[in-house]
Tab-separated table of C-alpha atoms and ligand atoms in Angstrom:
chain	number	residue	atom	x	y	z
A	1	MET	CA	-12.579	21.355	-16.445
A	2	GLU	CA	-11.469	17.732	-16.033
A	3	ARG	CA	-10.951	16.002	-12.704
A	4	ILE	CA	-7.987	13.713	-12.017
A	5	VAL	CA	-8.575	11.576	-8.941
A	6	ILE	CA	-5.668	9.787	-7.235
A	7	VAL	CA	-6.188	7.005	-4.691
A	8	GLY	CA	-3.227	6.782	-2.304
A	9	GLY	CA	-0.756	9.478	-1.281
A	10	GLY	CA	2.306	7.258	-0.911
A	11	PHE	CA	5.384	7.236	-3.135
A	12	GLY	CA	3.441	6.636	-6.357
A	13	GLY	CA	0.355	8.790	-5.752
A	14	ALA	CA	1.965	11.809	-4.067
A	15	TYR	CA	4.748	12.113	-6.663
A	16	CYS	CA	2.196	11.735	-9.459
A	17	ALA	CA	0.091	14.575	-7.977
A	18	GLN	CA	3.171	16.768	-7.579
A	19	ALA	CA	4.226	16.201	-11.201
A	20	LEU	CA	0.661	16.859	-12.399
A	21	GLU	CA	0.652	20.190	-10.560
A	22	ARG	CA	3.616	21.205	-12.721
A	23	ARG	CA	2.281	19.799	-15.988
A	24	VAL	CA	-1.426	20.573	-15.955
A	25	ASP	CA	-2.751	24.120	-15.664
A	26	ARG	CA	-5.095	25.095	-12.844
A	27	ASP	CA	-7.949	25.777	-15.283
A	28	GLU	CA	-7.359	22.545	-17.223
A	29	ALA	CA	-7.913	20.033	-14.433
A	30	GLU	CA	-8.684	19.714	-10.751
A	31	ILE	CA	-6.386	17.213	-8.992
A	32	VAL	CA	-7.899	15.358	-6.040
A	33	LEU	CA	-5.898	12.962	-3.861
A	34	LEU	CA	-7.530	10.672	-1.302
A	35	ASP	CA	-5.655	8.847	1.412
A	36	ALA	CA	-6.584	7.314	4.738
A	37	ARG	CA	-3.715	9.246	6.393
A	38	ASN	CA	-2.516	12.773	5.744
A	39	TYR	CA	1.158	11.982	5.382
A	40	LEU	CA	3.501	10.114	3.098
A	41	LEU	CA	5.309	7.483	5.136
A	42	PHE	CA	8.988	7.331	4.221
A	43	TYR	CA	9.290	3.533	4.466
A	44	PRO	CA	13.051	3.225	3.823
A	45	LEU	CA	13.674	4.828	7.244
A	46	LEU	CA	10.738	3.257	9.093
A	47	VAL	CA	12.788	0.652	10.957
A	48	GLU	CA	15.146	3.374	12.210
A	49	ALA	CA	12.137	5.338	13.437
A	50	GLY	CA	11.204	2.227	15.368
A	51	THR	CA	14.590	1.572	16.905
A	52	GLY	CA	15.108	5.188	17.920
A	53	SER	CA	17.905	6.685	15.810
A	54	LEU	CA	15.168	8.859	14.264
A	55	GLN	CA	12.182	10.583	15.816
A	56	PRO	CA	9.085	8.754	14.516
A	57	ARG	CA	7.486	11.962	13.188
A	58	HIS	CA	10.571	12.668	11.091
A	59	VAL	CA	9.836	9.779	8.725
A	60	THR	CA	6.521	11.315	7.740
A	61	VAL	CA	6.003	13.982	5.091
A	62	SER	CA	2.877	16.131	5.305
A	63	ILE	CA	0.863	15.691	2.100
A	64	ARG	CA	-0.592	19.174	2.463
A	65	ARG	CA	2.904	20.612	2.528
A	66	PHE	CA	4.244	18.382	-0.250
A	67	LEU	CA	1.434	19.390	-2.620
A	68	ARG	CA	0.445	22.974	-3.394
A	69	ARG	CA	-2.862	22.988	-5.206
A	70	THR	CA	-4.066	19.394	-5.082
A	71	ARG	CA	-7.301	18.982	-3.132
A	72	PHE	CA	-6.494	16.481	-0.392
A	73	VAL	CA	-9.303	14.408	1.123
A	74	LEU	CA	-8.655	12.342	4.240
A	75	ALA	CA	-10.724	9.296	3.342
A	76	GLU	CA	-10.930	5.549	3.192
A	77	VAL	CA	-11.737	4.654	-0.413
A	78	GLU	CA	-14.308	1.845	-0.481
A	79	GLY	CA	-14.741	1.084	-4.180
A	80	ALA	CA	-15.427	2.440	-7.643
A	81	ASP	CA	-17.931	2.099	-10.447
A	82	LEU	CA	-15.649	2.091	-13.469
A	83	GLU	CA	-18.488	2.480	-15.993
A	84	ALA	CA	-20.068	5.428	-14.172
A	85	ARG	CA	-16.566	6.844	-13.420
A	86	THR	CA	-17.435	7.271	-9.755
A	87	LEU	CA	-15.393	6.569	-6.665
A	88	SER	CA	-16.984	5.847	-3.277
A	89	TYR	CA	-15.292	6.776	-0.014
A	90	ARG	CA	-15.893	7.505	3.653
A	91	LEU	CA	-14.615	10.822	4.902
A	92	GLY	CA	-12.098	10.148	7.661
A	93	GLY	CA	-12.947	6.444	7.328
A	94	GLU	CA	-16.316	6.845	9.056
A	95	GLY	CA	-19.904	7.909	8.383
A	96	GLY	CA	-21.891	7.373	5.205
A	97	LEU	CA	-20.554	6.704	1.720
A	98	ARG	CA	-19.757	9.722	-0.425
A	99	SER	CA	-19.021	9.701	-4.122
A	100	LEU	CA	-16.649	11.522	-6.423
A	101	GLU	CA	-16.607	11.550	-10.206
A	102	TRP	CA	-13.429	11.399	-12.231
A	103	ASP	CA	-12.202	11.902	-15.777
A	104	GLN	CA	-8.874	10.194	-15.082
A	105	LEU	CA	-8.407	7.795	-12.151
A	106	VAL	CA	-5.001	6.872	-10.715
A	107	LEU	CA	-4.820	3.848	-8.425
A	108	ALA	CA	-1.806	3.886	-6.102
A	109	PRO	CA	-3.008	2.226	-2.883
A	110	GLY	CA	0.276	0.350	-2.249
A	111	SER	CA	0.256	-3.041	-0.548
A	112	VAL	CA	-0.338	-4.684	2.819
A	113	THR	CA	1.756	-7.279	4.654
A	114	ARG	CA	1.019	-10.779	3.379
A	115	ILE	CA	-0.541	-12.681	6.233
A	116	PRO	CA	-0.725	-16.386	5.338
A	117	PRO	CA	-3.053	-18.669	7.290
A	118	VAL	CA	-0.463	-19.560	9.925
A	119	PRO	CA	-2.258	-20.470	13.148
A	120	GLY	CA	-1.641	-17.825	15.820
A	121	LEU	CA	-0.144	-15.249	13.443
A	122	ASP	CA	-3.133	-12.932	13.563
A	123	GLU	CA	-3.266	-13.068	17.326
A	124	TRP	CA	0.409	-13.049	18.301
A	125	GLY	CA	2.401	-11.801	15.306
A	126	TYR	CA	3.809	-8.291	14.918
A	127	ASP	CA	3.930	-6.320	11.690
A	128	MET	CA	6.266	-3.605	10.311
A	129	LYS	CA	4.111	-1.660	7.877
A	130	SER	CA	3.021	1.511	9.658
A	131	LEU	CA	4.472	4.129	11.963
A	132	GLY	CA	2.293	2.654	14.724
A	133	ASP	CA	3.833	-0.790	14.099
A	134	ALA	CA	7.375	0.601	14.340
A	135	VAL	CA	6.729	2.481	17.595
A	136	ALA	CA	4.748	-0.428	19.071
A	137	LEU	CA	7.663	-2.775	18.405
A	138	ARG	CA	10.070	-0.465	20.147
A	139	ASP	CA	7.671	-0.202	23.098
A	140	ARG	CA	7.516	-3.964	23.073
A	141	ALA	CA	11.319	-4.302	23.122
A	142	VAL	CA	11.597	-1.928	26.095
A	143	ARG	CA	8.796	-3.760	27.902
A	144	LEU	CA	10.547	-7.106	27.358
A	145	LEU	CA	13.726	-5.767	28.945
A	146	GLU	CA	11.764	-4.398	31.918
A	147	LEU	CA	10.023	-7.737	32.459
A	148	ALA	CA	13.180	-9.806	31.951
A	149	SER	CA	15.049	-7.668	34.436
A	150	GLU	CA	12.624	-8.850	37.151
A	151	THR	CA	12.343	-12.458	35.958
A	152	GLY	CA	14.692	-15.096	37.306
A	153	GLU	CA	16.796	-17.286	35.070
A	154	GLY	CA	14.870	-19.906	33.142
A	155	GLU	CA	12.681	-20.456	30.115
A	156	GLU	CA	10.436	-17.452	30.666
A	157	ARG	CA	13.367	-15.048	30.804
A	158	GLU	CA	14.790	-16.569	27.594
A	159	ARG	CA	11.433	-16.183	25.846
A	160	LEU	CA	11.227	-12.548	26.826
A	161	LEU	CA	14.669	-11.758	25.452
A	162	HIS	CA	14.281	-13.673	22.184
A	163	LEU	CA	12.790	-12.043	19.060
A	164	VAL	CA	11.892	-14.178	16.058
A	165	VAL	CA	11.783	-12.378	12.714
A	166	VAL	CA	10.163	-14.196	9.787
A	167	GLY	CA	11.260	-13.220	6.258
A	168	GLY	CA	14.884	-12.639	5.242
A	169	ASN	CA	14.380	-9.973	2.600
A	170	PHE	CA	15.170	-6.248	3.016
A	171	THR	CA	12.647	-5.473	5.756
A	172	GLY	CA	13.217	-8.656	7.770
A	173	VAL	CA	17.013	-8.360	7.659
A	174	GLU	CA	16.902	-4.717	8.731
A	175	VAL	CA	14.406	-5.446	11.508
A	176	ALA	CA	16.545	-8.346	12.780
A	177	GLY	CA	19.798	-6.343	12.655
A	178	GLU	CA	18.450	-3.083	14.084
A	179	PHE	CA	16.311	-4.618	16.841
A	180	HIS	CA	19.159	-6.903	17.911
A	181	GLN	CA	21.361	-3.807	18.236
A	182	LEU	CA	18.612	-1.987	20.149
A	183	LEU	CA	18.223	-4.823	22.669
A	184	VAL	CA	21.963	-5.275	23.159
A	185	GLU	CA	22.589	-1.535	23.666
A	186	ALA	CA	19.533	-1.049	25.864
A	187	ALA	CA	20.492	-4.041	28.009
A	188	GLU	CA	23.474	-2.046	29.273
A	189	ARG	CA	20.973	0.067	31.214
A	190	TYR	CA	19.570	-2.995	32.939
A	191	PRO	CA	21.950	-4.273	35.626
A	192	HIS	CA	20.161	-7.628	35.755
A	193	VAL	CA	20.203	-8.293	31.991
A	194	HIS	CA	23.386	-9.290	30.188
A	195	PRO	CA	23.556	-8.128	26.521
A	196	ALA	CA	24.505	-11.681	25.468
A	197	GLU	CA	21.128	-12.868	26.727
A	198	CYS	CA	19.337	-10.817	24.017
A	199	ARG	CA	18.768	-13.043	21.017
A	200	VAL	CA	17.257	-12.652	17.552
A	201	SER	CA	16.425	-15.513	15.173
A	202	LEU	CA	15.790	-14.774	11.510
A	203	VAL	CA	13.737	-17.412	9.680
A	204	GLU	CA	13.912	-17.415	5.858
A	205	LEU	CA	12.190	-19.815	3.489
A	206	THR	CA	14.862	-19.802	0.766
A	207	ASP	CA	18.444	-20.918	1.278
A	208	ARG	CA	19.841	-17.384	1.599
A	209	ILE	CA	18.862	-14.022	3.017
A	210	LEU	CA	18.355	-10.989	0.728
A	211	PRO	CA	17.565	-13.265	-2.254
A	212	ALA	CA	17.072	-10.187	-4.489
A	213	LEU	CA	20.789	-9.403	-4.170
A	214	GLU	CA	23.570	-11.309	-5.821
A	215	PRO	CA	24.906	-14.248	-3.721
A	216	GLY	CA	28.201	-12.599	-2.658
A	217	LEU	CA	26.367	-9.740	-0.956
A	218	SER	CA	23.839	-12.090	0.641
A	219	ASP	CA	26.696	-14.180	2.047
A	220	PHE	CA	28.426	-11.076	3.380
A	221	ALA	CA	25.228	-9.928	5.119
A	222	ALA	CA	24.643	-13.426	6.523
A	223	SER	CA	28.171	-13.728	7.907
A	224	ARG	CA	27.962	-10.278	9.537
A	225	LEU	CA	24.636	-11.074	11.168
A	226	ARG	CA	25.930	-14.446	12.408
A	227	ARG	CA	29.079	-12.837	13.781
A	228	ARG	CA	26.890	-10.538	15.875
A	229	GLY	CA	25.070	-13.549	17.265
A	230	ILE	CA	21.920	-13.455	15.135
A	231	ASP	CA	20.679	-16.962	14.525
A	232	LEU	CA	19.794	-17.567	10.836
A	233	ARG	CA	17.323	-20.357	10.066
A	234	LEU	CA	17.534	-20.755	6.294
A	235	GLY	CA	15.228	-22.989	4.262
A	236	ARG	CA	12.727	-22.874	7.110
A	237	THR	CA	9.402	-21.233	7.798
A	238	VAL	CA	7.112	-20.823	10.787
A	239	ASP	CA	4.126	-23.179	10.879
A	240	ARG	CA	2.451	-22.088	14.113
A	241	ILE	CA	2.713	-19.274	16.639
A	242	THR	CA	1.513	-19.236	20.211
A	243	GLU	CA	1.893	-16.688	22.990
A	244	THR	CA	5.207	-18.269	23.968
A	245	GLU	CA	6.695	-19.973	20.908
A	246	ALA	CA	7.150	-20.158	17.153
A	247	VAL	CA	7.047	-23.692	15.752
A	248	LEU	CA	9.136	-24.205	12.598
A	249	ASP	CA	8.134	-26.446	9.681
A	250	ASP	CA	10.645	-29.116	10.774
A	251	GLY	CA	8.968	-29.302	14.177
A	252	GLU	CA	11.613	-27.338	16.085
A	253	THR	CA	10.242	-24.871	18.631
A	254	LEU	CA	11.736	-21.423	19.149
A	255	GLU	CA	10.784	-20.135	22.589
A	256	SER	CA	9.797	-16.511	22.104
A	257	ARG	CA	7.076	-14.091	23.092
A	258	THR	CA	7.634	-11.867	20.052
A	259	VAL	CA	7.352	-12.984	16.414
A	260	ILE	CA	7.696	-10.249	13.806
A	261	TRP	CA	6.236	-11.126	10.402
A	262	CYS	CA	8.102	-9.506	7.490
A	263	ALA	CA	7.494	-12.181	4.856
A	264	GLY	CA	6.120	-10.561	1.747
A	265	ILE	CA	3.392	-8.224	0.616
A	266	ALA	CA	-0.179	-8.677	-0.614
A	267	PRO	CA	-2.556	-6.491	-2.643
A	268	PRO	CA	-4.691	-4.030	-0.648
A	269	PRO	CA	-8.290	-5.252	-0.089
A	270	LEU	CA	-9.657	-2.266	-2.047
A	271	LEU	CA	-8.559	-3.786	-5.387
A	272	GLY	CA	-10.827	-6.798	-4.911
A	273	ARG	CA	-13.834	-4.486	-4.527
A	274	MET	CA	-13.421	-2.924	-7.979
A	275	ASP	CA	-14.124	-4.564	-11.302
A	276	LEU	CA	-10.455	-4.554	-12.333
A	277	PRO	CA	-8.332	-7.045	-14.308
A	278	LEU	CA	-6.236	-8.749	-11.619
A	279	ASP	CA	-3.455	-11.343	-11.769
A	280	GLU	CA	-3.699	-14.608	-9.796
A	281	ARG	CA	-2.344	-12.887	-6.654
A	282	GLY	CA	-4.791	-9.962	-6.889
A	283	TYR	CA	-2.620	-7.136	-8.307
A	284	VAL	CA	-3.897	-4.855	-11.112
A	285	LEU	CA	-2.746	-5.811	-14.604
A	286	CYS	CA	-1.502	-2.842	-16.633
A	287	GLU	CA	-0.355	-1.936	-20.127
A	288	PRO	CA	3.265	-0.796	-20.607
A	289	ASP	CA	2.030	2.846	-20.512
A	290	LEU	CA	0.677	2.269	-16.938
A	291	ARG	CA	-2.971	2.149	-18.057
A	292	VAL	CA	-5.109	-0.539	-16.474
A	293	ARG	CA	-5.734	-3.236	-19.105
A	294	GLY	CA	-8.904	-2.602	-21.060
A	295	ARG	CA	-9.467	0.911	-19.603
A	296	ARG	CA	-8.748	4.265	-21.222
A	297	ASP	CA	-9.137	6.465	-18.168
A	298	VAL	CA	-7.866	4.285	-15.275
A	299	TRP	CA	-4.170	3.957	-14.460
A	300	ALA	CA	-2.348	1.987	-11.752
A	301	ILE	CA	1.164	2.305	-10.343
A	302	GLY	CA	3.384	1.241	-7.452
A	303	ASP	CA	3.077	-1.886	-5.315
A	304	ALA	CA	-0.592	-2.421	-6.253
A	305	ALA	CA	0.070	-2.739	-9.986
A	306	VAL	CA	1.704	-5.233	-12.336
A	307	ASN	CA	3.658	-2.913	-14.624
A	308	LEU	CA	5.895	-4.764	-17.044
A	309	ASP	CA	9.374	-3.750	-18.183
A	310	PRO	CA	10.385	-4.006	-21.875
A	311	GLU	CA	11.349	-7.677	-21.299
A	312	GLY	CA	7.863	-8.397	-19.953
A	313	ARG	CA	8.979	-8.795	-16.306
A	314	PRO	CA	7.064	-6.968	-13.558
A	315	TYR	CA	8.921	-4.043	-12.000
A	316	PRO	CA	9.832	-4.691	-8.362
A	317	ALA	CA	7.705	-3.238	-5.569
A	318	THR	CA	10.053	-0.504	-4.407
A	319	ALA	CA	9.782	3.174	-3.549
A	320	GLN	CA	12.231	4.153	-6.299
A	321	HIS	CA	10.027	2.501	-8.948
A	322	ALA	CA	6.792	3.920	-7.509
A	323	VAL	CA	8.227	7.460	-7.581
A	324	ARG	CA	9.389	7.123	-11.202
A	325	MET	CA	6.050	5.648	-12.213
A	326	GLY	CA	4.218	8.521	-10.523
A	327	LYS	CA	6.216	11.086	-12.475
A	328	ALA	CA	5.934	9.202	-15.791
A	329	LEU	CA	2.204	8.750	-15.280
A	330	ALA	CA	1.707	12.506	-14.869
A	331	ALA	CA	3.295	12.968	-18.304
A	332	ASN	CA	1.059	10.263	-19.788
A	333	ILE	CA	-2.092	11.783	-18.317
A	334	GLN	CA	-1.090	15.137	-19.774
A	335	ARG	CA	-0.602	13.435	-23.150
A	336	ALA	CA	-3.943	11.622	-22.891
A	337	MET	CA	-5.757	14.866	-22.016
A	338	GLY	CA	-4.151	16.513	-25.036
A	339	GLY	CA	-5.318	13.695	-27.340
A	340	GLN	CA	-1.801	12.241	-27.757
A	341	ASP	CA	-0.688	8.629	-27.272
A	342	ALA	CA	0.707	7.698	-23.863
A	343	GLU	CA	4.301	6.401	-23.790
A	344	PRO	CA	5.533	3.106	-22.321
A	345	PHE	CA	7.176	3.382	-18.910
A	346	THR	CA	10.793	2.236	-18.779
A	347	TYR	CA	13.129	2.545	-15.826
A	348	PRO	CA	16.190	0.331	-15.349
A	349	GLY	CA	16.508	1.048	-11.590
A	350	GLN	CA	19.482	2.631	-9.880
A	351	GLY	CA	20.470	-0.173	-7.563
A	352	THR	CA	19.616	-1.815	-4.280
A	353	LEU	CA	20.583	-0.835	-0.756
A	354	ALA	CA	20.062	-2.657	2.511
A	355	ALA	CA	21.000	-1.708	6.066
A	356	ILE	CA	21.703	-4.604	8.428
A	357	GLY	CA	22.336	-2.713	11.689
A	358	CYS	CA	25.559	-1.767	13.519
A	359	ARG	CA	26.542	0.722	10.805
A	360	THR	CA	26.811	-2.029	8.228
A	361	GLY	CA	25.027	-2.488	4.932
A	362	VAL	CA	25.140	-4.111	1.538
A	363	ALA	CA	24.551	-2.330	-1.735
A	364	MET	CA	24.505	-2.849	-5.472
A	365	VAL	CA	24.753	0.604	-7.030
A	366	LEU	CA	25.381	1.339	-10.724
A	367	GLY	CA	26.693	-2.214	-11.154
A	368	LEU	CA	29.106	-1.924	-8.187
A	369	LYS	CA	28.944	-4.290	-5.225
A	370	ILE	CA	29.610	-2.545	-1.919
A	371	SER	CA	29.443	-3.971	1.584
A	372	GLY	CA	30.214	-2.932	5.151
A	373	PHE	CA	30.412	0.597	6.513
A	374	TRP	CA	30.432	2.338	3.113
A	375	ALA	CA	27.292	0.563	1.983
A	376	TRP	CA	25.594	1.703	5.192
A	377	PHE	CA	26.886	5.251	4.659
A	378	ILE	CA	25.572	5.298	1.050
A	379	HIS	CA	22.225	3.935	2.288
A	380	ARG	CA	21.910	6.801	4.767
A	381	THR	CA	23.110	9.485	2.367
A	382	VAL	CA	20.900	8.364	-0.518
A	383	TYR	CA	17.765	8.222	1.616
A	384	LEU	CA	18.583	11.496	3.326
A	385	PHE	CA	18.595	13.218	-0.060
A	386	LYS	CA	15.525	11.317	-1.266
A	387	MET	CA	13.581	12.621	1.726
A	388	PRO	CA	11.323	15.373	0.339
A	389	GLY	CA	11.997	18.912	1.622
A	390	TRP	CA	15.041	20.497	3.220
A	391	GLY	CA	13.252	20.930	6.558
A	392	ARG	CA	12.783	17.169	6.894
A	393	ARG	CA	16.333	16.471	5.686
A	394	VAL	CA	17.801	18.771	8.333
A	395	ARG	CA	15.685	17.164	11.061
A	396	VAL	CA	16.759	13.652	9.982
A	397	ALA	CA	20.435	14.689	9.761
A	398	LEU	CA	20.211	16.259	13.243
A	399	ASP	CA	18.611	13.124	14.683
A	400	TRP	CA	21.432	10.999	13.272
A	401	THR	CA	24.120	13.400	14.499
A	402	LEU	CA	22.663	13.512	18.015
A	403	ASP	CA	22.399	9.738	17.965
A	404	LEU	CA	26.150	9.518	17.315
A	405	PHE	CA	27.058	11.674	20.308
A	406	THR	CA	24.327	11.072	22.871
A	407	ARG	CA	22.927	7.961	24.502
A	408	ARG	CA	19.375	6.928	23.689
A	409	ASP	CA	16.622	6.791	26.274
A	410	TYR	CA	14.692	3.572	26.417
A	411	VAL	CA	11.218	4.681	27.403
A	412	GLN	CA	7.880	3.454	26.168
A	413	LEU	CA	5.626	5.793	24.213
A	414	GLY	CA	2.501	4.024	25.388
A	415	LEU	CA	1.627	2.230	22.165
A	416	ALA	CA	0.953	-1.286	23.367
A	417	GLY	CA	1.588	-3.823	20.656
A	418	ARG	CA	-0.591	-6.732	19.679
A	419	GLY	CA	-0.989	-9.591	22.086
A	420	GLU	CA	-0.496	-7.637	25.266
A	421	PRO	CA	-2.833	-5.562	27.355
A	422	PRO	CA	-2.373	-1.779	27.292
A	423	ASP	CA	-0.053	-0.545	30.048
A	424	ARG	CA	-2.221	0.311	33.047
A	425	ASP	CA	-1.613	0.749	36.735
B	1	LIG	C1	9.523	-1.417	6.292
B	1	LIG	C2	9.668	-1.132	4.809
B	1	LIG	C3	10.884	-0.701	4.304
B	1	LIG	C4	11.034	-0.419	2.946
B	1	LIG	N1	12.245	0.019	2.492
B	1	LIG	C5	12.394	0.336	1.187
B	1	LIG	C6	13.642	0.820	0.705
B	1	LIG	O1	14.605	0.947	1.472
B	1	LIG	N2	13.733	1.159	-0.604
B	1	LIG	C7	12.679	1.034	-1.467
B	1	LIG	O2	12.813	1.390	-2.659
B	1	LIG	N3	11.485	0.553	-1.053
B	1	LIG	C8	11.324	0.209	0.254
B	1	LIG	N4	10.124	-0.300	0.690
B	1	LIG	C9	9.038	-0.519	-0.278
B	1	LIG	C10	8.336	0.797	-0.592
B	1	LIG	O3	8.004	1.466	0.582
B	1	LIG	C11	7.079	0.568	-1.431
B	1	LIG	O4	7.453	-0.146	-2.592
B	1	LIG	C12	6.439	1.903	-1.807
B	1	LIG	O5	5.971	2.553	-0.643
B	1	LIG	C13	5.286	1.691	-2.791
B	1	LIG	O6	4.690	2.923	-3.079
B	1	LIG	P1	3.117	2.998	-3.348
B	1	LIG	O7	2.817	4.409	-3.711
B	1	LIG	O8	2.710	1.929	-4.275
B	1	LIG	O9	2.447	2.633	-1.939
B	1	LIG	P2	2.553	3.365	-0.528
B	1	LIG	O10	3.761	4.215	-0.436
B	1	LIG	O11	2.378	2.287	0.491
B	1	LIG	O12	1.278	4.304	-0.520
B	1	LIG	C14	-0.027	3.778	-0.569
B	1	LIG	C15	-0.964	4.780	0.076
B	1	LIG	O13	-2.307	4.388	-0.215
B	1	LIG	C16	-3.091	4.595	0.921
B	1	LIG	N5	-4.263	3.712	0.838
B	1	LIG	C17	-4.273	2.368	0.677
B	1	LIG	N6	-5.542	1.915	0.620
B	1	LIG	C18	-6.339	2.990	0.744
B	1	LIG	C19	-7.755	3.174	0.762
B	1	LIG	N7	-8.630	2.147	0.630
B	1	LIG	N8	-8.243	4.427	0.944
B	1	LIG	C20	-7.402	5.480	1.079
B	1	LIG	N9	-6.062	5.376	1.057
B	1	LIG	C21	-5.538	4.141	0.888
B	1	LIG	C22	-2.179	4.280	2.095
B	1	LIG	O14	-2.616	4.937	3.272
B	1	LIG	C23	-0.828	4.819	1.600
B	1	LIG	O15	-0.593	6.134	2.024
B	1	LIG	C24	9.945	-0.589	2.054
B	1	LIG	C25	8.709	-1.027	2.564
B	1	LIG	C26	8.572	-1.298	3.916
B	1	LIG	C27	7.220	-1.762	4.452
């Protein structure tokens, strides 16, 4: 019996395992999936889980429930010997190294936030890449309001109530829009804080936000954010961060105690520890059939891989592409095991959706440009139905319905963010 080993149980890896379960018989191959966490994180709704319209747990999907007969191993994968076809990992991320042999290896370890060498970023910057990050940021926002409420007028109060978001693509725009709304709404519970005092600045290196969208939609999103009072700093970046300020590349200083870094992704460190063909940024180079270049039995998909479309352009790093690649790869592995040729992966994409807070969005779906409430509504509906499992869908729909009719509570969940001591008496 062959063994198919999958590294990463995110959008690419989990959907690949699920499709393999359907395609490959139990007695033909054992499917093993390793991931450092035992859930698939539904990133498109992560920011909402942070701001509170969704319960944090409801944006996770249990891998054990999602997959029926795949052997799941909670593990941190450390490396691989591609010649010996052996993977090394630590069970639960601790203890000694264990090894696992494979016949077919799928690499789907996703990406990490790109952290450039900006002084102070490591120490004072916040990230939006995990459930912990999302909840910690919400805790941080509530803490800022508590502190500001007891701080007299002046620079310190302004710093507390000012968030700086770096990176004007999908994640940064959603973080800026949603967290601005959270602060403004929450401020109504604080008699000594006026909602107009809550400020968000969005810093973007290029001359427009959402550069992946066509200019009309970017302009719409920008004008909506500006109208709500969000300060857009286009053509700028942050050169230095301290505990109390973000210094822009033109020397201007934004007084703020909270800088959220949403500017790009980088390859996961694991890739550099394997003898793989990598591009200049460190992503795995693949053939059009999703095979790693120069390897017959190693495949790579999702954010970690450079998979080229028929025009030779890399597919974008999105969940919709990772899912399609996972499913197509299962078919190719089945073909390879049956001695047939694998087929090139082609997927034109179904469109792009972005939420910008306050029930507003922008979307490009099936060639149609949509903006405003309907784009936001499509964003919600599409992701609701993309959420795996009816149980999760019902929970998410209930959260959203309750959020429409009830007022949120602004309490901390005890996850202190970076750059501040844990809450203690
Ligand atoms: C805040 C945010 C919002 C987003 N919104 C959207 C959106 O609206 N629409 C969209 O299409 N895309 C969105 N994306 C992008 C999308 O989430 C990614 O493109 C997608 O998750 C990539 O899938 P993947 O399988 O490659 O990686 P992931 O889904 O990240 O899965 C990788 C898995 O590998 C595991 N892993 C990594 N290294 C190791 C290791 N050494 N050992 C064990 N396990 C490991 C990780 O724990 C993780 O579970 C968003 C991303 C973010 C961060």
